[in-house]
């Protein structure tokens, strides 16, 4: 209610149209700095065409589970292409990435005797999977903590370690090489969620796992079509016997309808474009990421050492993050406030991300808006190694009179 009364409520904004880097909102053209369209493929002609053709050939929906009447030859083709691209025996396609993670982790974590070790910052879909798993679940704060927990015994072959490769809010990249070393030592199974790495990292866009050269140590690789691959749906790649077991066990695959034809075809086409054009698209997105991050740094925002196209701008106060996002929108820039509990209290940020299709004109327009807002609220230059921690929410920025500076604590 406070957010609504102060005019800063940012959720469920009804966008009226999209061209990728710009969207239409309330009749106005707004630069999109808050999407996961890392390769800009949602409007690629080949992807658009494939989706339209699939509707003509198969209709608009699968009207049933892939297990029964809702499986298309397109689903099978997509699975074959994913397995080949990522170098696994088989792949399994789900109706969303969330459904893949939640179902697979719940299924594996319910095998009697299994222990799951889950990174504390993992995506909600992995967390919910661990909540549904009937076995033991342990959290780890970082790899030193994981090593300490594993150190109590020599053989963890009944354990599954689960981690994001690129953390979605801050863009932090997991040290997968160190994780692979631990795996060799303790013999656990490894599940990596590379939702944000596939497309932008690694040779041919094959993601963080290939970028860090640890493919052989990753037993199950998760990816989604809802980001670089311009569609909807998720997948898991692994050994044939494991994938076949999951195919007949995972409730979020069996008890929900198959990914619609247009979405499968769009994902297939996007995969094709990625294979052909990854080099060029990556060059563009990384050049934009550097330009954007250096621009924000120069204005005085703390971008928390981001090394990916996800670039956070630290704001600190939760309520100020909501106000900043609102002001940015008024200035023609769409970016998302990330409040507690997604990030620790007092470390609210604006999450931004770039695409290859952002021109310098768009990025400069967005930088100008960020500069105006930083000046307006005197947002501090945070030290990424010494971020503030608050013990309660600060809602003061939503109050009508805005006279104080962000560097002075609320009265
Ligand atoms: N894993 C991570 C790390 C994510 O960021 C997301 C989406 N935000 C998902 C999984 C779920 O993917 P999907 O959008 O396909 O449901």
CSV table of N, CA and C in Angstrom, one decimal, residues 200-345:
chain,number,residue,atom,x,y,z
A,200,UNK,N,25.8,-16.0,-23.5
A,200,UNK,CA,26.7,-14.9,-23.4
A,200,UNK,C,28.1,-15.3,-23.0
A,201,UNK,N,28.3,-16.5,-22.4
A,201,UNK,CA,29.6,-16.9,-22.0
A,201,UNK,C,30.0,-18.2,-22.8
A,202,UNK,N,31.3,-18.4,-22.9
A,202,UNK,CA,31.8,-19.6,-23.5
A,202,UNK,C,31.8,-19.7,-25.0
A,203,UNK,N,32.6,-20.6,-25.6
A,203,UNK,CA,32.6,-20.7,-27.0
A,203,UNK,C,31.3,-21.1,-27.6
A,204,UNK,N,30.8,-20.4,-28.6
A,204,UNK,CA,29.5,-20.7,-29.3
A,204,UNK,C,28.4,-20.4,-28.3
A,205,UNK,N,28.6,-19.7,-27.3
A,205,UNK,CA,27.5,-19.4,-26.3
A,205,UNK,C,27.1,-20.6,-25.5
A,206,UNK,N,28.0,-21.5,-25.3
A,206,UNK,CA,27.6,-22.7,-24.5
A,206,UNK,C,27.7,-22.5,-23.0
A,207,UNK,N,28.0,-21.3,-22.6
A,207,UNK,CA,27.8,-21.0,-21.2
A,207,UNK,C,29.1,-21.0,-20.3
A,208,UNK,N,28.8,-20.8,-19.0
A,208,UNK,CA,29.9,-20.7,-18.0
A,208,UNK,C,30.6,-22.0,-17.8
A,209,UNK,N,29.9,-23.1,-18.0
A,209,UNK,CA,30.5,-24.4,-17.8
A,209,UNK,C,31.6,-24.7,-18.8
A,210,UNK,N,31.4,-24.3,-20.1
A,210,UNK,CA,32.4,-24.4,-21.1
A,210,UNK,C,33.4,-23.3,-21.0
A,211,UNK,N,33.0,-22.1,-20.6
A,211,UNK,CA,33.9,-21.0,-20.4
A,211,UNK,C,35.0,-21.4,-19.5
A,212,UNK,N,34.6,-22.1,-18.4
A,212,UNK,CA,35.6,-22.5,-17.4
A,212,UNK,C,36.1,-23.9,-17.6
A,213,UNK,N,35.7,-24.5,-18.7
A,213,UNK,CA,36.3,-25.8,-19.1
A,213,UNK,C,36.0,-26.9,-18.1
A,214,UNK,N,34.8,-27.0,-17.5
A,214,UNK,CA,34.5,-28.0,-16.5
A,214,UNK,C,33.4,-28.9,-17.0
A,215,UNK,N,33.1,-29.0,-18.3
A,215,UNK,CA,32.0,-29.8,-18.7
A,215,UNK,C,32.0,-31.2,-18.2
A,216,UNK,N,33.2,-31.8,-18.2
A,216,UNK,CA,33.3,-33.2,-17.8
A,216,UNK,C,32.9,-33.4,-16.3
A,217,UNK,N,32.9,-32.4,-15.5
A,217,UNK,CA,32.6,-32.6,-14.1
A,217,UNK,C,31.1,-32.3,-13.8
A,218,UNK,N,30.4,-31.7,-14.8
A,218,UNK,CA,29.0,-31.3,-14.5
A,218,UNK,C,28.1,-32.5,-15.0
A,219,UNK,N,27.5,-33.1,-14.0
A,219,UNK,CA,26.7,-34.3,-14.3
A,219,UNK,C,25.3,-33.9,-14.9
A,220,UNK,N,24.8,-32.8,-14.4
A,220,UNK,CA,23.5,-32.3,-15.0
A,220,UNK,C,23.6,-30.8,-15.2
A,221,UNK,N,23.4,-30.5,-16.5
A,221,UNK,CA,23.4,-29.0,-16.8
A,221,UNK,C,22.0,-28.5,-17.1
A,222,UNK,N,21.7,-27.5,-16.4
A,222,UNK,CA,20.3,-26.9,-16.6
A,222,UNK,C,20.5,-25.6,-17.4
A,223,UNK,N,19.5,-25.4,-18.3
A,223,UNK,CA,19.4,-24.1,-19.0
A,223,UNK,C,18.0,-23.7,-19.3
A,224,UNK,N,17.8,-22.5,-19.7
A,224,UNK,CA,16.4,-22.0,-19.9
A,224,UNK,C,16.3,-21.4,-21.3
A,225,UNK,N,15.1,-21.4,-21.9
A,225,UNK,CA,14.9,-20.7,-23.2
A,225,UNK,C,14.4,-19.3,-23.0
A,226,UNK,N,14.2,-18.9,-21.7
A,226,UNK,CA,13.5,-17.7,-21.4
A,226,UNK,C,14.4,-16.5,-21.4
A,227,UNK,N,15.7,-16.7,-21.7
A,227,UNK,CA,16.7,-15.6,-21.6
A,227,UNK,C,17.4,-15.4,-23.0
A,228,UNK,N,18.6,-15.9,-23.1
A,228,UNK,CA,19.3,-15.7,-24.4
A,228,UNK,C,18.5,-16.4,-25.5
A,229,UNK,N,17.8,-17.5,-25.2
A,229,UNK,CA,17.2,-18.2,-26.3
A,229,UNK,C,15.7,-17.8,-26.6
A,230,UNK,N,15.4,-16.6,-26.1
A,230,UNK,CA,14.3,-15.8,-26.7
A,230,UNK,C,12.9,-16.5,-26.7
A,231,UNK,N,12.7,-17.5,-25.8
A,231,UNK,CA,11.4,-18.2,-25.8
A,231,UNK,C,10.9,-18.4,-24.4
A,232,UNK,N,10.4,-19.6,-24.2
A,232,UNK,CA,9.9,-20.0,-22.9
A,232,UNK,C,10.3,-21.5,-22.8
A,233,UNK,N,10.5,-22.0,-21.6
A,233,UNK,CA,10.8,-23.4,-21.4
A,233,UNK,C,12.2,-23.6,-20.8
A,234,UNK,N,12.5,-24.8,-20.3
A,234,UNK,CA,13.8,-25.1,-19.7
A,234,UNK,C,14.2,-26.5,-20.1
A,235,UNK,N,15.5,-26.8,-19.7
A,235,UNK,CA,16.0,-28.1,-20.1
A,235,UNK,C,17.1,-28.6,-19.1
A,236,UNK,N,17.2,-29.9,-19.1
A,236,UNK,CA,18.3,-30.5,-18.3
A,236,UNK,C,19.0,-31.5,-19.2
A,237,UNK,N,20.3,-31.4,-19.2
A,237,UNK,CA,21.1,-32.4,-20.0
A,237,UNK,C,21.9,-33.3,-19.0
A,238,UNK,N,22.0,-34.6,-19.4
A,238,UNK,CA,22.8,-35.5,-18.6
A,238,UNK,C,23.0,-36.9,-19.3
A,239,UNK,N,23.4,-37.8,-18.5
A,239,UNK,CA,23.6,-39.2,-18.9
A,239,UNK,C,22.2,-39.8,-19.3
A,240,UNK,N,22.2,-40.7,-20.3
A,240,UNK,CA,21.0,-41.2,-20.8
A,240,UNK,C,20.1,-41.9,-19.7
A,241,UNK,N,20.8,-42.7,-18.9
A,241,UNK,CA,20.0,-43.5,-17.9
A,241,UNK,C,19.4,-42.5,-16.9
A,242,UNK,N,20.1,-41.4,-16.6
A,242,UNK,CA,19.6,-40.5,-15.6
A,242,UNK,C,18.4,-39.7,-16.2
A,243,UNK,N,18.6,-39.2,-17.4
A,243,UNK,CA,17.5,-38.4,-18.1
A,243,UNK,C,16.3,-39.3,-18.3
A,244,UNK,N,16.5,-40.6,-18.7
A,244,UNK,CA,15.4,-41.5,-18.9
A,244,UNK,C,14.6,-41.7,-17.6
A,245,UNK,N,15.4,-41.8,-16.5
A,245,UNK,CA,14.7,-42.0,-15.2
A,245,UNK,C,13.9,-40.7,-14.9
A,246,UNK,N,14.5,-39.5,-15.1
A,246,UNK,CA,13.8,-38.3,-14.9
A,246,UNK,C,12.6,-38.1,-15.7
A,247,UNK,N,12.7,-38.6,-17.0
A,247,UNK,CA,11.5,-38.5,-17.9
A,247,UNK,C,10.3,-39.3,-17.4
A,248,UNK,N,10.6,-40.3,-16.6
A,248,UNK,CA,9.5,-41.1,-16.0
A,248,UNK,C,9.2,-40.8,-14.6
A,249,UNK,N,9.8,-39.8,-14.0
A,249,UNK,CA,9.7,-39.6,-12.6
A,249,UNK,C,9.3,-38.2,-12.2
A,250,UNK,N,9.8,-37.2,-13.0
A,250,UNK,CA,9.6,-35.8,-12.6
A,250,UNK,C,8.2,-35.3,-12.8
A,251,UNK,N,7.6,-35.0,-11.7
A,251,UNK,CA,6.2,-34.6,-11.7
A,251,UNK,C,5.9,-33.4,-12.4
A,252,UNK,N,6.8,-32.4,-12.4
A,252,UNK,CA,6.6,-31.1,-13.1
A,252,UNK,C,6.8,-31.3,-14.7
A,253,UNK,N,7.2,-32.5,-15.1
A,253,UNK,CA,7.2,-32.8,-16.5
A,253,UNK,C,5.9,-33.5,-16.9
A,254,UNK,N,5.6,-34.5,-16.1
A,254,UNK,CA,4.5,-35.5,-16.4
A,254,UNK,C,3.1,-34.8,-16.2
A,255,UNK,N,3.0,-34.0,-15.2
A,255,UNK,CA,1.7,-33.5,-14.8
A,255,UNK,C,1.4,-32.1,-15.2
A,256,UNK,N,2.0,-31.7,-16.4
A,256,UNK,CA,1.7,-30.4,-16.9
A,256,UNK,C,1.8,-30.5,-18.5
A,257,UNK,N,1.2,-29.6,-19.2
A,257,UNK,CA,1.1,-29.7,-20.6
A,257,UNK,C,2.5,-29.3,-21.2
A,258,UNK,N,2.7,-29.9,-22.4
A,258,UNK,CA,4.0,-29.7,-23.1
A,258,UNK,C,4.2,-28.2,-23.5
A,259,UNK,N,5.4,-27.8,-23.7
A,259,UNK,CA,5.8,-26.5,-24.2
A,259,UNK,C,5.1,-26.3,-25.5
A,260,UNK,N,4.4,-25.1,-25.7
A,260,UNK,CA,3.6,-24.9,-27.0
A,260,UNK,C,4.5,-24.9,-28.2
A,261,UNK,N,3.9,-25.3,-29.4
A,261,UNK,CA,4.7,-25.4,-30.6
A,261,UNK,C,5.5,-24.1,-30.9
A,262,UNK,N,4.9,-23.0,-30.8
A,262,UNK,CA,5.6,-21.7,-31.2
A,262,UNK,C,6.8,-21.5,-30.3
A,263,UNK,N,6.7,-21.9,-29.1
A,263,UNK,CA,7.8,-21.7,-28.1
A,263,UNK,C,8.9,-22.7,-28.4
A,264,UNK,N,8.6,-23.9,-28.8
A,264,UNK,CA,9.6,-24.9,-29.1
A,264,UNK,C,10.3,-24.5,-30.4
A,265,UNK,N,9.5,-24.1,-31.4
A,265,UNK,CA,10.1,-23.7,-32.6
A,265,UNK,C,11.0,-22.4,-32.5
A,266,UNK,N,10.6,-21.5,-31.6
A,266,UNK,CA,11.4,-20.3,-31.4
A,266,UNK,C,12.7,-20.6,-30.7
A,267,UNK,N,12.6,-21.6,-29.8
A,267,UNK,CA,13.8,-22.0,-29.0
A,267,UNK,C,14.8,-22.7,-30.0
A,268,UNK,N,14.2,-23.5,-30.9
A,268,UNK,CA,15.1,-24.2,-31.9
A,268,UNK,C,15.8,-23.2,-32.8
A,269,UNK,N,15.0,-22.3,-33.3
A,269,UNK,CA,15.5,-21.3,-34.2
A,269,UNK,C,16.6,-20.4,-33.5
A,270,UNK,N,16.3,-20.0,-32.2
A,270,UNK,CA,17.3,-19.2,-31.5
A,270,UNK,C,18.6,-20.0,-31.3
A,271,UNK,N,18.4,-21.3,-31.0
A,271,UNK,CA,19.6,-22.1,-30.8
A,271,UNK,C,20.4,-22.1,-32.1
A,272,UNK,N,19.7,-22.2,-33.3
A,272,UNK,CA,20.4,-22.2,-34.6
A,272,UNK,C,21.1,-20.9,-34.8
A,273,UNK,N,20.4,-19.8,-34.5
A,273,UNK,CA,21.1,-18.5,-34.6
A,273,UNK,C,22.3,-18.3,-33.7
A,274,UNK,N,22.1,-18.8,-32.5
A,274,UNK,CA,23.2,-18.7,-31.5
A,274,UNK,C,24.4,-19.5,-32.1
A,275,UNK,N,24.2,-20.7,-32.6
A,275,UNK,CA,25.3,-21.5,-33.1
A,275,UNK,C,26.0,-20.8,-34.3
A,276,UNK,N,25.2,-20.1,-35.1
A,276,UNK,CA,25.8,-19.4,-36.3
A,276,UNK,C,26.4,-18.1,-35.9
A,277,UNK,N,25.8,-17.4,-35.0
A,277,UNK,CA,26.2,-16.0,-34.9
A,277,UNK,C,26.7,-15.6,-33.5
A,278,UNK,N,27.0,-16.7,-32.7
A,278,UNK,CA,27.4,-16.4,-31.3
A,278,UNK,C,28.6,-15.5,-31.2
A,279,UNK,N,29.6,-15.7,-32.1
A,279,UNK,CA,30.8,-14.8,-32.0
A,279,UNK,C,30.4,-13.3,-32.1
A,280,UNK,N,29.6,-13.0,-33.2
A,280,UNK,CA,29.3,-11.6,-33.4
A,280,UNK,C,28.4,-11.1,-32.3
A,281,UNK,N,27.4,-11.9,-31.9
A,281,UNK,CA,26.4,-11.4,-30.9
A,281,UNK,C,27.2,-11.2,-29.5
A,282,UNK,N,28.1,-12.1,-29.2
A,282,UNK,CA,28.8,-12.0,-28.0
A,282,UNK,C,29.7,-10.8,-28.0
A,283,UNK,N,30.4,-10.5,-29.2
A,283,UNK,CA,31.2,-9.3,-29.3
A,283,UNK,C,30.4,-8.1,-29.0
A,284,UNK,N,29.2,-8.0,-29.5
A,284,UNK,CA,28.4,-6.8,-29.3
A,284,UNK,C,27.9,-6.7,-27.9
A,285,UNK,N,27.4,-7.8,-27.3
A,285,UNK,CA,26.8,-7.7,-26.0
A,285,UNK,C,27.9,-7.4,-25.0
A,286,UNK,N,29.1,-8.0,-25.2
A,286,UNK,CA,30.2,-7.7,-24.2
A,286,UNK,C,30.7,-6.3,-24.4
A,287,UNK,N,30.7,-5.8,-25.6
A,287,UNK,CA,31.1,-4.3,-25.8
A,287,UNK,C,30.1,-3.4,-25.1
A,288,UNK,N,28.8,-3.8,-25.2
A,288,UNK,CA,27.8,-3.0,-24.6
A,288,UNK,C,27.9,-3.1,-23.1
A,289,UNK,N,28.2,-4.3,-22.6
A,289,UNK,CA,28.3,-4.5,-21.1
A,289,UNK,C,29.4,-3.7,-20.6
A,290,UNK,N,30.6,-3.6,-21.3
A,290,UNK,CA,31.7,-2.8,-20.8
A,290,UNK,C,31.3,-1.4,-20.8
A,291,UNK,N,30.8,-0.9,-21.9
A,291,UNK,CA,30.4,0.5,-22.1
A,291,UNK,C,29.4,0.9,-21.0
A,292,UNK,N,28.5,0.1,-20.7
A,292,UNK,CA,27.4,0.4,-19.8
A,292,UNK,C,28.0,0.4,-18.3
A,293,UNK,N,28.8,-0.6,-18.0
A,293,UNK,CA,29.3,-0.7,-16.7
A,293,UNK,C,30.3,0.4,-16.4
A,294,UNK,N,31.1,0.7,-17.4
A,294,UNK,CA,32.1,1.8,-17.2
A,294,UNK,C,31.3,3.1,-17.1
A,295,UNK,N,30.3,3.2,-17.8
A,295,UNK,CA,29.4,4.5,-17.7
A,295,UNK,C,28.8,4.6,-16.3
A,296,UNK,N,28.3,3.6,-15.8
A,296,UNK,CA,27.7,3.6,-14.4
A,296,UNK,C,28.8,3.9,-13.4
A,297,UNK,N,29.9,3.2,-13.6
A,297,UNK,CA,31.1,3.4,-12.6
A,297,UNK,C,31.5,4.9,-12.6
A,298,UNK,N,31.6,5.5,-13.8
A,298,UNK,CA,32.0,6.9,-14.0
A,298,UNK,C,31.0,7.8,-13.3
A,299,UNK,N,29.8,7.5,-13.4
A,299,UNK,CA,28.8,8.3,-12.7
A,299,UNK,C,28.9,8.2,-11.2
A,300,UNK,N,29.4,7.1,-10.7
A,300,UNK,CA,29.6,7.0,-9.3
A,300,UNK,C,28.8,5.9,-8.6
A,301,UNK,N,28.2,5.0,-9.5
A,301,UNK,CA,27.4,3.9,-9.0
A,301,UNK,C,28.4,2.8,-8.6
A,302,UNK,N,28.1,2.0,-7.6
A,302,UNK,CA,28.9,0.8,-7.3
A,302,UNK,C,28.3,-0.4,-8.1
A,303,UNK,N,29.0,-1.0,-9.0
A,303,UNK,CA,28.5,-2.0,-9.8
A,303,UNK,C,29.0,-3.4,-9.4
A,304,UNK,N,29.5,-3.4,-8.2
A,304,UNK,CA,29.8,-4.7,-7.5
A,304,UNK,C,30.7,-5.6,-8.2
A,305,UNK,N,31.6,-5.1,-9.0
A,305,UNK,CA,32.6,-5.9,-9.7
A,305,UNK,C,31.9,-6.8,-10.8
A,306,UNK,N,30.8,-6.4,-11.3
A,306,UNK,CA,30.1,-7.3,-12.3
A,306,UNK,C,31.0,-7.6,-13.5
A,307,UNK,N,31.0,-8.8,-13.9
A,307,UNK,CA,31.8,-9.2,-15.1
A,307,UNK,C,30.9,-9.8,-16.2
A,308,UNK,N,29.6,-9.6,-16.1
A,308,UNK,CA,28.7,-10.1,-17.1
A,308,UNK,C,27.8,-9.0,-17.7
A,309,UNK,N,26.9,-9.3,-18.6
A,309,UNK,CA,26.0,-8.3,-19.1
A,309,UNK,C,24.9,-7.9,-18.0
A,310,UNK,N,24.9,-8.6,-16.9
A,310,UNK,CA,24.0,-8.2,-15.8
A,310,UNK,C,24.9,-7.2,-14.9
A,311,UNK,N,24.4,-6.0,-14.8
A,311,UNK,CA,25.1,-5.0,-14.1
A,311,UNK,C,24.3,-4.4,-13.0
A,312,UNK,N,24.6,-4.7,-11.7
A,312,UNK,CA,23.8,-4.1,-10.7
A,312,UNK,C,24.3,-2.7,-10.4
A,313,UNK,N,23.4,-1.8,-10.0
A,313,UNK,CA,23.8,-0.5,-9.5
A,313,UNK,C,23.3,-0.4,-8.0
A,314,UNK,N,24.2,-0.3,-7.1
A,314,UNK,CA,23.9,-0.4,-5.7
A,314,UNK,C,23.2,0.9,-5.3
A,315,UNK,N,22.1,0.8,-4.6
A,315,UNK,CA,21.3,2.0,-4.1
A,315,UNK,C,21.4,2.0,-2.6
A,316,UNK,N,21.3,0.8,-1.9
A,316,UNK,CA,21.4,0.8,-0.5
A,316,UNK,C,20.0,0.7,0.1
A,317,UNK,N,19.4,1.8,0.4
A,317,UNK,CA,18.0,1.8,1.0
A,317,UNK,C,17.0,1.2,0.1
A,318,UNK,N,16.2,0.3,0.7
A,318,UNK,CA,15.1,-0.4,0.0
A,318,UNK,C,14.1,0.6,-0.7
A,319,UNK,N,13.7,1.6,0.2
A,319,UNK,CA,12.6,2.5,-0.4
A,319,UNK,C,13.2,3.4,-1.4
A,320,UNK,N,14.5,3.7,-1.3
A,320,UNK,CA,15.1,4.6,-2.3
A,320,UNK,C,15.2,3.8,-3.6
A,321,UNK,N,15.5,2.5,-3.5
A,321,UNK,CA,15.6,1.7,-4.8
A,321,UNK,C,14.2,1.8,-5.6
A,322,UNK,N,13.1,1.7,-4.8
A,322,UNK,CA,11.8,1.8,-5.5
A,322,UNK,C,11.6,3.2,-6.1
A,323,UNK,N,12.1,4.3,-5.3
A,323,UNK,CA,11.9,5.6,-5.9
A,323,UNK,C,12.8,5.9,-7.1
A,324,UNK,N,14.0,5.3,-7.0
A,324,UNK,CA,14.9,5.5,-8.2
A,324,UNK,C,14.4,4.8,-9.4
A,325,UNK,N,13.8,3.6,-9.2
A,325,UNK,CA,13.2,2.9,-10.4
A,325,UNK,C,12.1,3.7,-11.0
A,326,UNK,N,11.3,4.3,-10.1
A,326,UNK,CA,10.2,5.1,-10.6
A,326,UNK,C,10.7,6.3,-11.4
A,327,UNK,N,11.7,7.0,-10.8
A,327,UNK,CA,12.2,8.2,-11.5
A,327,UNK,C,12.9,7.8,-12.8
A,328,UNK,N,13.6,6.7,-12.8
A,328,UNK,CA,14.2,6.2,-14.1
A,328,UNK,C,13.1,6.0,-15.2
A,329,UNK,N,12.0,5.4,-14.8
A,329,UNK,CA,10.9,5.2,-15.7
A,329,UNK,C,10.4,6.5,-16.2
A,330,UNK,N,10.2,7.5,-15.3
A,330,UNK,CA,9.8,8.8,-15.8
A,330,UNK,C,10.7,9.5,-16.8
A,331,UNK,N,12.0,9.1,-16.6
A,331,UNK,CA,13.0,9.6,-17.5
A,331,UNK,C,13.2,8.7,-18.8
A,332,UNK,N,12.3,7.7,-18.9
A,332,UNK,CA,12.3,6.9,-20.1
A,332,UNK,C,13.2,5.7,-20.1
A,333,UNK,N,13.5,5.1,-18.8
A,333,UNK,CA,14.4,4.0,-18.7
A,333,UNK,C,13.7,2.9,-17.8
A,334,UNK,N,13.6,1.7,-18.3
A,334,UNK,CA,13.0,0.6,-17.5
A,334,UNK,C,14.1,-0.2,-16.9
A,335,UNK,N,14.1,-0.2,-15.6
A,335,UNK,CA,15.1,-1.1,-14.8
A,335,UNK,C,14.5,-1.5,-13.5
A,336,UNK,N,14.9,-2.6,-13.0
A,336,UNK,CA,14.1,-3.2,-11.9
A,336,UNK,C,14.8,-3.0,-10.5
A,337,UNK,N,13.9,-2.6,-9.5
A,337,UNK,CA,14.5,-2.5,-8.2
A,337,UNK,C,14.5,-3.9,-7.6
A,338,UNK,N,15.6,-4.2,-6.9
A,338,UNK,CA,15.8,-5.5,-6.3
A,338,UNK,C,15.9,-5.3,-4.8
A,339,UNK,N,14.8,-5.5,-4.0
A,339,UNK,CA,14.8,-5.2,-2.6
A,339,UNK,C,15.1,-6.4,-1.8
A,340,UNK,N,15.2,-6.3,-0.5
A,340,UNK,CA,15.2,-7.3,0.5
A,340,UNK,C,13.8,-8.1,0.3
A,341,UNK,N,13.7,-9.4,0.4
A,341,UNK,CA,14.7,-10.4,0.8
A,341,UNK,C,15.5,-11.0,-0.4
A,342,UNK,N,15.4,-10.4,-1.6
A,342,UNK,CA,16.2,-10.9,-2.7
A,342,UNK,C,17.6,-10.7,-2.5
A,343,UNK,N,18.0,-9.5,-1.9
A,343,UNK,CA,19.3,-9.2,-1.5
A,343,UNK,C,19.3,-8.8,0.0
A,344,UNK,N,20.4,-8.8,0.7
A,344,UNK,CA,20.4,-8.5,2.1
A,344,UNK,C,19.8,-7.1,2.3
A,345,UNK,N,19.2,-6.9,3.5
A,345,UNK,CA,18.6,-5.6,3.9
A,345,UNK,C,19.7,-4.5,3.9
